[in-house]
Amino acid sequence: VTSYMQKENWYYKYHFKKHDVTNVQSFFDRLSFKNTPNSGESDGEIYGAFEYRYDQSVFHEQLRLIRRKGNVREVVLDFVDGESIIDMKVSPNEKFIAVSISNEDENILKCVVVKPLKRKSLILQQPPHISSYEWLNNDTLLLVKNDLASNRDIELLQLSISSGKMTSLFKENDKRFSLNLSKSESGELVFLHSNSKDVSEIMIVRENELECLWSRSLQKYAHVDHINDTYYVYTIDNKDQEFCVQKKGINESSWQTFIRRSNTNSFLTNMVLDKWRGVITIEQENLIPKIKLNDFDANKQVEFEPMKTPGVLEILKQQNTDDGSILLSTTSPIRPLTHHNIEKNGQLLKDLKTDRAFEWDEDRFRYENIEIETEDGEKVPVSIFHKKDILLRDSPMLCHVYGAYGHQVEMSFNKSRGYLLENDWILMFPHVRGGGGLGRKWYNDGKLQKKKSTFMDLRASLRSLHNQNISNPSKTALYGKSAGALPIGWLLNQNAERYCKAVILQSPFVSILHAMLLENQQLTTFEYLEWGNPRENTTDYDYMKSYCPYFNMSVSKNDPAILVRTSLHDNHVPSWIPLQWVAKRRQLIQNGGYSANENPLFCQVDKKGGHYTQNDFHDVDNISFLERLSFEHH
């Protein structure tokens, strides 16, 4: 296997080593952020009397965690080369700091508990394989341990700092569920969430005991928070089966619906509590996110719309201040990350200057929402972004697709998208069934025995845009990552040359039947509610096999150019899945008598990094593939 990966990497490097990427790298450099005043230091986060920063300055190679109080600067923790910090949490009395650390392969190594001292911090504990943690009190740290074999977070541990004793409080035995911890907005409670894909159980964690707040017998997903002696839960509305907010007092027995979606075209996507502003909800209407402030009595609601296009809107909870203001971030394919502030007095929404070393005017670009009709009569929205002055039918187009888990296709700004837009590309985002942004029904209509609707939506979207003279098949490329590669893998077996000229598959989940048959494979049992269980259900087996890209693979002379990227240490889509798919495709190309020039196929295996690895190196390579090969071959 190692020899095969080396050959694939050599073959890729051989074909692309002479391609000039100077223009791409120069553009990326221009999109880099300015250094902060303290060179190498991150933005600060305030916990109690101290401001904490991550420092990677030119004076030392390793990352370190520092804190400041006035003019005093202390080094809290030095990291080993290759380690990175995930997050940190300070004990209520500020005497101890817990830091979660991962290595360069994204596998969580440990949670380090530190006691800061004037000269040198004292490392007290380093429990391994910790995925989440919260301070219960000054002396007690709660931790959730990850099981490496299944990649599930399965056990709740309680660590006493003074005695060093570790106690197991709970172990999740149902293979469909995974654990995580959260602290309430009130700061008074710690919750243990046990979630499957569709169902939650929530327990209040007290020292040496658990109290059930939300039973899995309710058969609904939920996320809970607490403030002012009241519980608030983000869950499924019994009335229309879409997300809503419910609440109940600490001494009440039943939940009452508190906030529903505004209309049939809008859907709640998140809930956050704020002691000053009440219940903050993010809602998408016609795919465009907006924020609503609802007071705790629901008598008053204020709405803000910081975006005019689909994209990502987030509440920067950790940065909220005690003056009642709320910090937000927004980004879209044509908007670099931008921060906003909703002030308490006047409730004004302001754009805050983002510390960028480049100028980017999103008004130079156009967003269009195009509704297309699928083979079964469904209406699917497609978002496209492009320069205002380009001729669409002659412009190259990159289509990003996902369509799984109820997650919306990722629509943020990055350097690759900025480069393509500047070079007259169209960015296309079909909102296919199985994905998010259009509610729970839209998600359910693209999973399990309805999964093929995701694939048909992608095909119909491409066909419709081409028929409307928006790019053309000879200038269209597709990009899919993880489960987003599945519909592209299916399309490659359906005369894909009619729809595209090039394909990029990142960590592609293209051998789905093999993966779902392996019960001991990481995440398999956790995924049964998304794809089905082919081990025990023959209907699931037959349906999955009918669309699995690996089992239905076919090649032809005019196939698109393909670049497959995977990481050796990917613990979500193991590298053997894309490698197996590539090896079979190479064999079919050889058996069909086609040449490598007729069927360009490249595979790059990253020996470092994991499922979520994304850096400039990958972005430059992707653009190099699109520019040099995909629109030059044949």
XYZ file of C-alpha atoms in Angstrom, residues 109-413:
305
model
C -3.719 13.745 21.631
C -4.519 15.020 25.077
C -6.026 17.578 27.386
C -3.248 19.283 29.350
C -4.122 20.713 32.780
C -1.739 23.504 33.771
C -1.181 25.510 36.934
C 0.392 28.838 35.865
C 3.292 29.988 38.050
C 5.442 33.113 37.820
C 8.546 31.414 36.482
C 7.297 28.218 34.895
C 3.879 26.602 34.663
C 3.312 23.245 36.330
C 1.704 20.536 34.182
C -0.610 18.569 36.466
C -2.375 16.116 34.166
C -2.279 14.991 30.515
C -5.235 12.631 29.964
C -5.149 11.291 26.357
C -7.849 11.086 23.661
C -10.097 13.837 25.060
C -12.674 15.362 22.679
C -14.487 17.839 24.966
C -14.208 19.106 28.532
C -15.683 21.621 30.996
C -14.854 22.834 34.499
C -17.521 21.718 36.969
C -15.972 23.704 39.827
C -12.555 24.962 40.969
C -11.243 21.450 41.600
C -13.216 19.260 39.187
C -12.718 18.923 35.438
C -15.164 16.888 33.360
C -13.809 15.170 30.243
C -15.244 13.119 27.391
C -12.937 10.377 26.115
C -12.763 9.323 22.485
C -12.619 5.666 21.477
C -9.995 5.494 18.738
C -11.301 2.266 17.217
C -14.784 3.623 16.479
C -13.922 7.362 16.513
C -16.881 7.823 18.871
C -16.803 9.926 22.036
C -18.080 7.376 24.482
C -17.087 7.970 28.137
C -17.583 10.798 30.653
C -14.739 11.141 33.150
C -14.427 13.263 36.289
C -10.950 14.464 37.278
C -10.172 15.812 40.749
C -7.264 18.260 40.425
C -6.258 18.118 44.105
C -6.170 14.332 44.401
C -5.426 13.449 40.775
C -8.185 10.824 40.906
C -10.053 10.028 37.676
C -13.581 8.572 37.927
C -15.837 7.239 35.167
C -19.359 8.726 35.466
C -21.035 7.452 32.293
C -20.328 5.261 29.273
C -22.402 5.349 26.067
C -22.974 1.761 24.904
C -25.294 2.503 21.980
C -23.019 2.599 18.915
C -25.272 5.151 17.195
C -24.580 7.808 19.864
C -21.613 10.026 20.695
C -21.009 12.347 23.696
C -20.042 15.987 24.125
C -20.070 18.542 26.970
C -21.315 22.137 27.097
C -21.615 24.811 29.786
C -24.768 26.880 30.207
C -24.925 30.615 29.475
C -25.698 31.115 33.169
C -22.387 29.435 34.034
C -24.205 27.373 36.652
C -24.679 24.051 34.844
C -22.749 21.580 32.702
C -24.694 19.466 30.211
C -23.752 16.082 28.764
C -25.230 15.635 25.285
C -25.491 12.152 23.823
C -26.397 12.523 20.151
C -27.097 10.243 17.249
C -27.860 11.660 13.795
C -31.503 12.318 14.740
C -31.924 11.740 18.478
C -30.499 13.363 21.619
C -30.334 12.634 25.317
C -29.264 15.482 27.615
C -28.148 15.148 31.210
C -27.186 17.719 33.830
C -23.806 16.787 35.313
C -23.318 17.262 39.025
C -20.417 15.973 41.100
C -20.566 12.159 40.968
C -24.086 12.089 39.492
C -26.197 12.746 36.382
C -29.765 14.043 36.075
C -31.709 13.397 32.854
C -33.230 16.560 31.378
C -34.134 15.361 27.861
C -34.759 11.654 27.218
C -33.777 9.854 24.030
C -37.209 8.252 24.177
C -38.540 11.567 22.778
C -36.852 10.541 19.506
C -35.824 14.113 18.648
C -32.565 15.993 18.237
C -32.023 18.736 20.847
C -29.478 21.221 22.166
C -30.159 22.804 25.564
C -29.016 25.888 27.461
C -29.955 27.575 30.756
C -30.342 31.113 32.087
C -32.560 32.918 34.643
C -33.827 29.625 36.139
C -35.171 28.580 32.738
C -34.115 25.879 30.280
C -34.202 26.615 26.527
C -33.941 23.869 23.946
C -33.332 24.013 20.189
C -35.245 21.039 18.808
C -37.843 19.752 16.320
C -41.337 21.276 16.404
C -44.067 18.639 16.666
C -46.310 20.854 14.535
C -44.328 21.199 11.295
C -41.245 19.012 11.994
C -38.878 21.975 11.576
C -36.512 23.448 14.158
C -37.935 25.661 16.892
C -37.055 26.887 20.399
C -38.869 25.523 23.445
C -38.499 26.444 27.116
C -39.482 25.419 30.634
C -38.764 26.669 34.144
C -36.465 24.621 36.360
C -39.452 23.467 38.446
C -41.780 22.835 35.480
C -42.394 19.428 33.974
C -43.367 20.198 30.360
C -41.748 22.106 27.500
C -43.587 24.960 25.759
C -42.874 26.164 22.220
C -41.304 29.620 22.459
C -40.057 30.565 18.964
C -41.080 29.108 15.603
C -39.811 29.943 12.128
C -41.241 33.117 10.613
C -42.856 31.595 7.500
C -42.751 28.600 5.174
C -39.709 29.977 3.323
C -37.597 30.415 6.469
C -35.852 27.934 8.753
C -34.118 28.262 12.127
C -30.474 27.167 11.995
C -29.125 28.068 15.456
C -29.984 29.373 18.941
C -27.735 31.196 21.433
C -28.664 32.684 24.818
C -27.373 36.083 25.887
C -27.994 37.527 29.347
C -28.451 41.024 27.916
C -30.362 40.414 24.687
C -32.394 37.276 25.350
C -32.696 34.371 22.910
C -30.680 34.998 19.739
C -31.720 32.952 16.714
C -30.221 32.658 13.256
C -32.797 32.079 10.559
C -32.420 31.505 6.830
C -35.058 32.900 4.508
C -34.664 31.994 0.850
C -31.173 30.747 1.796
C -30.041 34.168 3.122
C -29.162 34.193 6.851
C -30.403 36.840 9.282
C -30.279 37.291 13.039
C -33.166 37.863 15.441
C -33.052 39.098 19.033
C -35.974 37.777 21.086
C -36.395 39.007 24.665
C -36.932 36.314 27.274
C -40.688 36.959 27.361
C -41.013 36.874 23.544
C -42.846 40.190 23.667
C -40.249 41.969 21.547
C -38.267 40.850 18.521
C -35.618 42.791 16.580
C -34.330 41.553 13.236
C -31.042 42.310 11.429
C -29.969 41.289 7.926
C -26.192 41.772 7.584
C -26.075 39.785 4.308
C -27.719 40.099 0.894
C -26.569 36.717 -0.380
C -26.326 33.152 0.937
C -23.270 32.607 3.099
C -22.215 31.989 6.703
C -23.373 34.077 9.685
C -21.974 33.248 13.115
C -22.414 34.694 16.600
C -19.001 35.207 18.187
C -20.225 34.170 21.610
C -16.816 34.046 23.253
C -16.206 37.678 22.360
C -19.503 39.149 23.565
C -19.008 41.968 26.040
C -20.822 42.991 29.205
C -22.176 46.171 27.635
C -24.931 44.297 25.825
C -23.316 44.451 22.379
C -23.117 41.373 20.183
C -20.285 40.544 17.805
C -21.048 38.671 14.589
C -19.045 37.410 11.651
C -20.260 37.022 8.086
C -18.680 35.593 4.959
C -19.822 34.462 1.515
C -18.113 33.398 -1.738
C -17.785 37.125 -2.582
C -17.316 38.503 0.957
C -14.112 37.902 2.965
C -14.610 37.332 6.680
C -16.203 40.500 8.101
C -17.094 41.390 11.685
C -20.180 43.293 12.809
C -21.391 44.744 16.074
C -24.979 45.066 17.269
C -24.897 47.777 19.915
C -27.204 47.897 22.891
C -28.127 51.562 22.527
C -30.037 52.009 19.299
C -29.449 48.393 18.313
C -27.424 49.492 15.307
C -25.664 47.043 13.055
C -22.182 48.234 12.122
C -19.576 46.850 9.769
C -16.271 46.645 11.594
C -13.038 46.935 9.649
C -11.418 43.558 9.198
C -7.630 43.539 9.509
C -6.851 42.690 5.879
C -3.835 43.704 3.839
C -5.915 43.810 0.633
C -8.895 45.622 -0.760
C -11.876 43.568 -1.881
C -15.058 45.142 -3.202
C -17.889 42.641 -3.190
C -20.067 45.084 -5.138
C -18.047 44.169 -8.248
C -19.705 40.759 -8.174
C -23.242 39.541 -8.742
C -25.259 36.909 -6.921
C -28.114 35.145 -8.689
C -30.585 32.583 -7.400
C -31.828 30.289 -10.169
C -34.613 27.784 -9.602
C -34.418 24.642 -11.720
C -36.863 21.749 -12.095
C -35.696 18.171 -11.564
C -36.819 14.946 -13.223
C -39.380 14.297 -10.463
C -40.787 17.841 -10.609
C -39.002 19.258 -7.538
C -37.778 22.865 -7.611
C -34.097 23.132 -6.627
C -32.433 26.516 -5.974
C -28.963 27.118 -7.401
C -26.774 30.016 -6.239
C -24.202 31.468 -8.637
C -21.607 34.205 -8.079
C -19.583 35.984 -10.774
C -18.185 39.304 -11.953
C -20.818 41.693 -13.223
C -19.226 42.304 -16.602
C -18.440 38.806 -17.894
C -20.141 36.876 -20.698
C -21.595 33.874 -18.855
C -21.814 31.404 -21.725
C -18.070 31.659 -22.417
C -16.919 31.672 -18.783
C -15.501 28.652 -16.914
C -17.558 27.480 -13.933
C -16.715 25.586 -10.746
C -19.631 23.751 -9.120
C -19.417 23.017 -5.361
C -21.812 20.336 -4.112
C -22.498 18.557 -0.801
C -25.996 17.223 -0.060
C -25.745 15.159 3.146
C -26.416 15.251 6.902
C -28.693 18.271 6.527
C -25.584 20.453 6.161
C -25.563 23.303 3.697
C -22.876 23.372 1.023
C -19.975 25.419 2.433
C -20.343 28.999 1.156
C -17.551 31.059 2.694
C -14.790 33.097 1.078
